[in-house]
Amino acid sequence: MTPYAVGFDRTFDRLFDYVTHQAESTGYPPYNIEKTDEYNYTIEMALAGFGKKDIEIEFAEGLLTVKSVKEKEEKETLYKGISQRNFTRKFTLADDIVVKGAKLENGMLTIDLERIVPEEKKPQLITVK
């Protein structure tokens, strides 16, 4: 990007990916992102009508992708107020964020994330002699 910045190519690529994912977003399904403590985060997605077999979660190169793989049911529906359309939702994660696990309970998908900070990057107290 500039002759004064070396090694930031990946950072700019990640920002570009983030903007691209947001532009592709449809707003479905609704979700929350919570910071539970200094190093832990939780993504919650409202997925009424989806089961564990209907959801696919993939994490690769800083990109967390949640998508539905639910087959369309062939039945007569008189009124459809609960959306169960196919979706793909992408989250760009920082390099030091790892996915700890996911669970689907009562129509709510919860994905646990953790920031792993190496010891050399944590604040240190320096003893004055």
Coordinates of N, CA and C in Angstrom, one line a residue:
M1 N 0.8 -1.2 0.0 CA 0.0 0.0 0.0 C 0.9 1.3 0.0
T2 N 1.9 1.3 0.8 CA 2.8 2.4 0.9 C 4.2 2.0 1.0
P3 N 5.2 2.8 0.6 CA 6.6 2.3 0.7 C 7.1 2.3 2.2
Y4 N 6.3 2.9 3.1 CA 6.7 2.9 4.5 C 6.1 1.8 5.4
A5 N 5.2 1.0 4.8 CA 4.6 -0.1 5.6 C 5.0 -1.4 5.0
V6 N 5.6 -2.3 5.8 CA 6.1 -3.6 5.3 C 5.3 -4.7 6.1
G7 N 4.8 -5.6 5.4 CA 4.2 -6.8 6.1 C 2.7 -6.6 6.5
F8 N 2.1 -5.5 6.0 CA 0.7 -5.2 6.3 C -0.2 -5.7 5.2
D9 N 0.3 -6.3 4.2 CA -0.6 -6.8 3.1 C -1.8 -7.6 3.6
R10 N -1.5 -8.5 4.5 CA -2.6 -9.4 5.0 C -3.6 -8.6 5.8
T11 N -3.2 -7.6 6.5 CA -4.1 -6.7 7.3 C -5.1 -6.0 6.3
F12 N -4.5 -5.4 5.2 CA -5.4 -4.7 4.3 C -6.3 -5.7 3.5
D13 N -5.8 -6.9 3.3 CA -6.6 -7.9 2.6 C -7.8 -8.3 3.5
R14 N -7.5 -8.5 4.8 CA -8.6 -8.8 5.8 C -9.6 -7.7 5.9
L15 N -9.2 -6.5 5.8 CA -10.2 -5.4 5.9 C -11.0 -5.4 4.6
F16 N -10.4 -5.6 3.5 CA -11.2 -5.7 2.2 C -12.2 -6.9 2.3
D17 N -11.7 -8.0 2.8 CA -12.6 -9.2 3.0 C -13.8 -8.8 3.9
Y18 N -13.5 -8.1 4.9 CA -14.6 -7.7 5.9 C -15.7 -6.9 5.1
V19 N -15.2 -5.9 4.4 CA -16.1 -5.0 3.7 C -16.9 -5.8 2.6
T20 N -16.3 -6.8 2.0 CA -17.0 -7.6 1.0 C -18.0 -8.5 1.6
H21 N -17.7 -9.1 2.8 CA -18.7 -9.9 3.5 C -19.9 -9.1 4.0
Q22 N -19.6 -7.9 4.4 CA -20.7 -7.1 4.9 C -21.7 -6.7 3.7
A23 N -21.1 -6.4 2.6 CA -21.8 -6.0 1.4 C -22.7 -7.2 0.9
E24 N -22.2 -8.4 1.1 CA -22.9 -9.6 0.6 C -24.0 -10.1 1.6
S25 N -24.0 -9.5 2.8 CA -24.9 -9.9 3.9 C -26.3 -9.5 3.6
T26 N -27.2 -10.5 3.9 CA -28.7 -10.2 3.7 C -29.4 -9.8 4.9
G27 N -28.8 -9.9 6.1 CA -29.5 -9.6 7.3 C -30.2 -10.8 7.9
Y28 N -30.1 -11.9 7.3 CA -30.7 -13.1 7.9 C -29.6 -14.2 8.0
P29 N -29.6 -14.9 9.1 CA -30.5 -14.8 10.3 C -29.9 -13.7 11.2
P30 N -30.8 -13.2 12.1 CA -30.4 -12.2 13.1 C -29.3 -12.8 14.1
Y31 N -28.4 -12.0 14.5 CA -27.4 -12.5 15.4 C -26.9 -11.4 16.4
N32 N -26.3 -11.9 17.5 CA -25.7 -11.0 18.5 C -24.2 -11.4 18.6
I33 N -23.4 -10.4 18.9 CA -22.0 -10.7 19.3 C -21.8 -10.1 20.7
E34 N -21.4 -11.0 21.6 CA -21.2 -10.5 23.0 C -19.7 -10.7 23.4
K35 N -19.2 -9.8 24.2 CA -17.9 -9.9 24.8 C -18.1 -10.4 26.2
T36 N -17.8 -11.6 26.5 CA -18.1 -12.2 27.8 C -17.1 -11.9 28.9
D37 N -15.8 -11.7 28.5 CA -14.8 -11.2 29.4 C -13.6 -10.7 28.5
E38 N -12.5 -10.5 29.1 CA -11.4 -9.8 28.4 C -10.9 -10.6 27.2
Y39 N -11.0 -11.9 27.2 CA -10.5 -12.7 26.1 C -11.6 -13.6 25.4
N40 N -12.8 -13.5 25.8 CA -13.8 -14.4 25.3 C -15.0 -13.7 24.6
Y41 N -15.5 -14.2 23.5 CA -16.7 -13.7 22.8 C -17.6 -14.8 22.5
T42 N -18.9 -14.4 22.3 CA -19.9 -15.4 21.9 C -20.7 -14.8 20.7
I43 N -20.9 -15.6 19.7 CA -21.9 -15.2 18.6 C -23.1 -16.0 18.8
E44 N -24.3 -15.4 18.9 CA -25.5 -16.1 19.0 C -26.3 -15.8 17.7
M45 N -26.9 -16.8 17.1 CA -27.7 -16.7 15.9 C -29.1 -17.4 16.2
A46 N -30.2 -16.7 15.9 CA -31.5 -17.2 16.0 C -31.8 -18.1 14.8
L47 N -32.0 -19.4 15.1 CA -32.2 -20.3 14.0 C -33.4 -21.2 14.2
A48 N -34.6 -20.6 14.4 CA -35.8 -21.3 14.7 C -36.1 -22.3 13.5
G49 N -36.4 -23.5 13.8 CA -36.7 -24.5 12.8 C -35.5 -25.3 12.2
F50 N -34.3 -24.9 12.6 CA -33.1 -25.6 12.1 C -32.6 -26.6 13.2
G51 N -32.2 -27.7 12.7 CA -31.5 -28.7 13.6 C -30.0 -28.7 13.4
K52 N -29.4 -29.5 14.2 CA -27.9 -29.6 14.1 C -27.4 -30.1 12.7
K53 N -28.2 -31.0 12.1 CA -27.8 -31.5 10.8 C -28.1 -30.5 9.7
D54 N -28.8 -29.4 10.0 CA -29.1 -28.4 9.0 C -28.1 -27.3 8.9
I55 N -27.1 -27.3 9.8 CA -26.2 -26.2 9.9 C -24.8 -26.7 9.7
E56 N -24.0 -25.9 8.9 CA -22.6 -26.2 8.7 C -21.8 -25.0 9.1
I57 N -20.7 -25.2 10.0 CA -19.9 -24.1 10.4 C -18.5 -24.5 10.0
E58 N -17.8 -23.5 9.4 CA -16.4 -23.7 8.9 C -15.6 -22.5 9.3
F59 N -14.4 -22.8 9.8 CA -13.4 -21.7 10.1 C -12.1 -22.0 9.4
A60 N -11.7 -21.0 8.5 CA -10.5 -21.2 7.8 C -9.9 -19.8 7.5
E61 N -8.6 -19.6 7.8 CA -7.9 -18.4 7.5 C -8.6 -17.2 7.9
G62 N -9.1 -17.2 9.2 CA -9.7 -16.0 9.8 C -11.1 -15.7 9.3
L63 N -11.7 -16.7 8.6 CA -13.1 -16.5 8.2 C -14.0 -17.6 8.8
L64 N -15.0 -17.1 9.6 CA -15.9 -18.1 10.2 C -17.2 -18.0 9.3
T65 N -17.6 -19.1 8.7 CA -18.7 -19.2 7.9 C -19.8 -20.1 8.5
V66 N -21.0 -19.6 8.6 CA -22.1 -20.4 9.1 C -23.1 -20.4 8.0
K67 N -23.5 -21.6 7.6 CA -24.5 -21.7 6.5 C -25.5 -22.8 6.7
S68 N -26.6 -22.7 6.1 CA -27.7 -23.7 6.2 C -27.5 -24.7 5.1
V69 N -27.7 -26.0 5.4 CA -27.7 -27.0 4.4 C -29.0 -27.8 4.4
K70 N -30.1 -27.1 4.9 CA -31.4 -27.7 5.0 C -32.1 -27.9 3.7
E71 N -32.6 -29.1 3.5 CA -33.3 -29.4 2.3 C -34.7 -28.9 2.4
K72 N -35.2 -28.4 1.2 CA -36.6 -27.9 1.2 C -37.6 -29.1 1.4
E73 N -38.6 -28.9 2.3 CA -39.6 -29.9 2.6 C -40.7 -29.7 1.6
E74 N -41.2 -30.8 1.1 CA -42.3 -30.8 0.1 C -43.6 -31.1 0.9
K75 N -44.1 -30.0 1.5 CA -45.4 -30.2 2.2 C -46.2 -28.9 1.9
E76 N -47.5 -29.0 2.1 CA -48.4 -27.8 1.8 C -48.4 -27.0 3.1
T77 N -48.0 -25.7 2.9 CA -48.0 -24.8 4.0 C -49.0 -23.7 3.7
L78 N -50.0 -23.5 4.6 CA -51.0 -22.5 4.4 C -50.5 -21.1 4.7
Y79 N -49.7 -21.0 5.7 CA -49.1 -19.7 6.0 C -47.7 -19.9 6.5
K80 N -46.7 -19.2 6.0 CA -45.3 -19.3 6.5 C -44.8 -18.0 7.1
G81 N -44.8 -18.0 8.4 CA -44.4 -16.8 9.1 C -43.0 -17.0 9.7
I82 N -42.5 -18.2 9.8 CA -41.2 -18.5 10.3 C -40.3 -18.8 9.1
S83 N -39.3 -18.0 9.0 CA -38.4 -18.1 7.8 C -37.4 -19.2 8.0
Q84 N -37.3 -20.1 7.1 CA -36.3 -21.2 7.1 C -35.6 -21.2 5.8
R85 N -35.3 -20.1 5.2 CA -34.6 -20.0 4.0 C -33.1 -20.3 4.1
N86 N -32.5 -20.7 3.1 CA -31.1 -21.0 3.1 C -30.3 -19.7 3.3
F87 N -29.2 -19.8 4.0 CA -28.4 -18.6 4.3 C -26.9 -18.9 4.4
T88 N -26.1 -17.9 4.2 CA -24.7 -18.0 4.5 C -24.3 -16.7 5.2
R89 N -23.8 -16.8 6.4 CA -23.3 -15.7 7.2 C -21.8 -15.8 7.5
K90 N -21.1 -14.8 7.2 CA -19.6 -14.8 7.3 C -19.2 -13.8 8.3
F91 N -18.2 -14.2 9.2 CA -17.6 -13.3 10.2 C -16.1 -13.3 9.9
T92 N -15.5 -12.1 9.8 CA -14.0 -12.0 9.7 C -13.5 -11.9 11.1
L93 N -12.6 -12.8 11.5 CA -12.0 -12.9 12.8 C -10.5 -12.5 12.8
A94 N -10.1 -11.9 13.9 CA -8.7 -11.5 14.0 C -7.8 -12.7 14.0
D95 N -6.5 -12.5 13.7 CA -5.6 -13.6 13.7 C -5.5 -14.4 15.0
D96 N -5.7 -13.7 16.1 CA -5.5 -14.3 17.4 C -6.8 -14.8 18.1
I97 N -7.9 -14.9 17.3 CA -9.2 -15.4 17.7 C -9.3 -16.9 17.2
V98 N -9.7 -17.8 18.1 CA -9.9 -19.2 17.8 C -11.4 -19.6 18.2
V99 N -11.9 -20.5 17.4 CA -13.3 -21.0 17.7 C -13.2 -22.1 18.7
K100 N -13.8 -22.0 19.9 CA -13.7 -22.9 20.9 C -14.8 -24.0 20.8
G101 N -15.9 -23.7 20.2 CA -17.0 -24.7 20.0 C -18.3 -24.0 19.6
A102 N -19.3 -24.9 19.4 CA -20.6 -24.4 19.0 C -21.7 -25.3 19.5
K103 N -22.8 -24.8 19.8 CA -24.0 -25.6 20.2 C -25.3 -25.0 19.7
L104 N -26.2 -25.9 19.4 CA -27.6 -25.4 19.0 C -28.5 -25.9 20.0
E105 N -29.2 -24.9 20.7 CA -30.1 -25.3 21.8 C -31.3 -24.4 21.7
N106 N -32.5 -24.9 21.7 CA -33.8 -24.1 21.7 C -33.8 -23.1 20.6
G107 N -33.3 -23.4 19.4 CA -33.4 -22.5 18.2 C -32.3 -21.5 18.2
M108 N -31.4 -21.5 19.2 CA -30.3 -20.5 19.3 C -28.9 -21.2 19.1
L109 N -28.2 -20.8 18.0 CA -26.9 -21.3 17.8 C -25.9 -20.4 18.5
T110 N -25.0 -21.0 19.3 CA -24.1 -20.3 20.1 C -22.7 -20.7 19.7
I111 N -21.8 -19.8 19.3 CA -20.5 -20.1 18.9 C -19.5 -19.4 19.8
D112 N -18.7 -20.1 20.5 CA -17.8 -19.5 21.5 C -16.4 -19.3 20.9
L113 N -15.9 -18.1 21.1 CA -14.6 -17.6 20.5 C -13.7 -17.2 21.7
E114 N -12.4 -17.4 21.4 CA -11.4 -17.0 22.5 C -10.2 -16.3 21.8
R115 N -9.8 -15.2 22.4 CA -8.6 -14.5 21.9 C -7.4 -15.1 22.7
I116 N -6.5 -15.6 21.9 CA -5.3 -16.2 22.5 C -4.2 -15.2 22.3
V117 N -3.7 -14.7 23.5 CA -2.7 -13.7 23.5 C -1.4 -14.3 24.0
P118 N -0.3 -14.3 23.1 CA 0.9 -14.9 23.6 C 1.5 -14.2 24.8
E119 N 2.2 -14.9 25.6 CA 2.8 -14.3 26.8 C 3.6 -13.0 26.5
E120 N 4.3 -13.0 25.4 CA 5.2 -11.9 25.1 C 4.4 -10.6 24.7
K121 N 3.1 -10.8 24.4 CA 2.2 -9.6 24.1 C 1.4 -9.2 25.2
K122 N 1.3 -9.9 26.3 CA 0.6 -9.5 27.5 C 1.3 -8.4 28.2
P123 N 0.6 -7.5 28.9 CA 1.2 -6.5 29.7 C 2.1 -7.1 30.8
Q124 N 3.2 -6.5 31.0 CA 4.2 -7.0 32.0 C 4.5 -5.9 33.0
L125 N 4.7 -6.3 34.2 CA 5.1 -5.3 35.2 C 6.6 -5.4 35.3
I126 N 7.3 -4.3 35.2 CA 8.7 -4.2 35.2 C 9.1 -3.8 36.7
T127 N 10.0 -4.6 37.3 CA 10.4 -4.3 38.6 C 11.5 -3.2 38.5
V128 N 11.4 -2.2 39.4 CA 12.3 -1.1 39.4 C 13.4 -1.5 40.5
K129 N 14.7 -1.5 40.1 CA 15.8 -1.9 41.0 C 16.4 -0.7 41.6

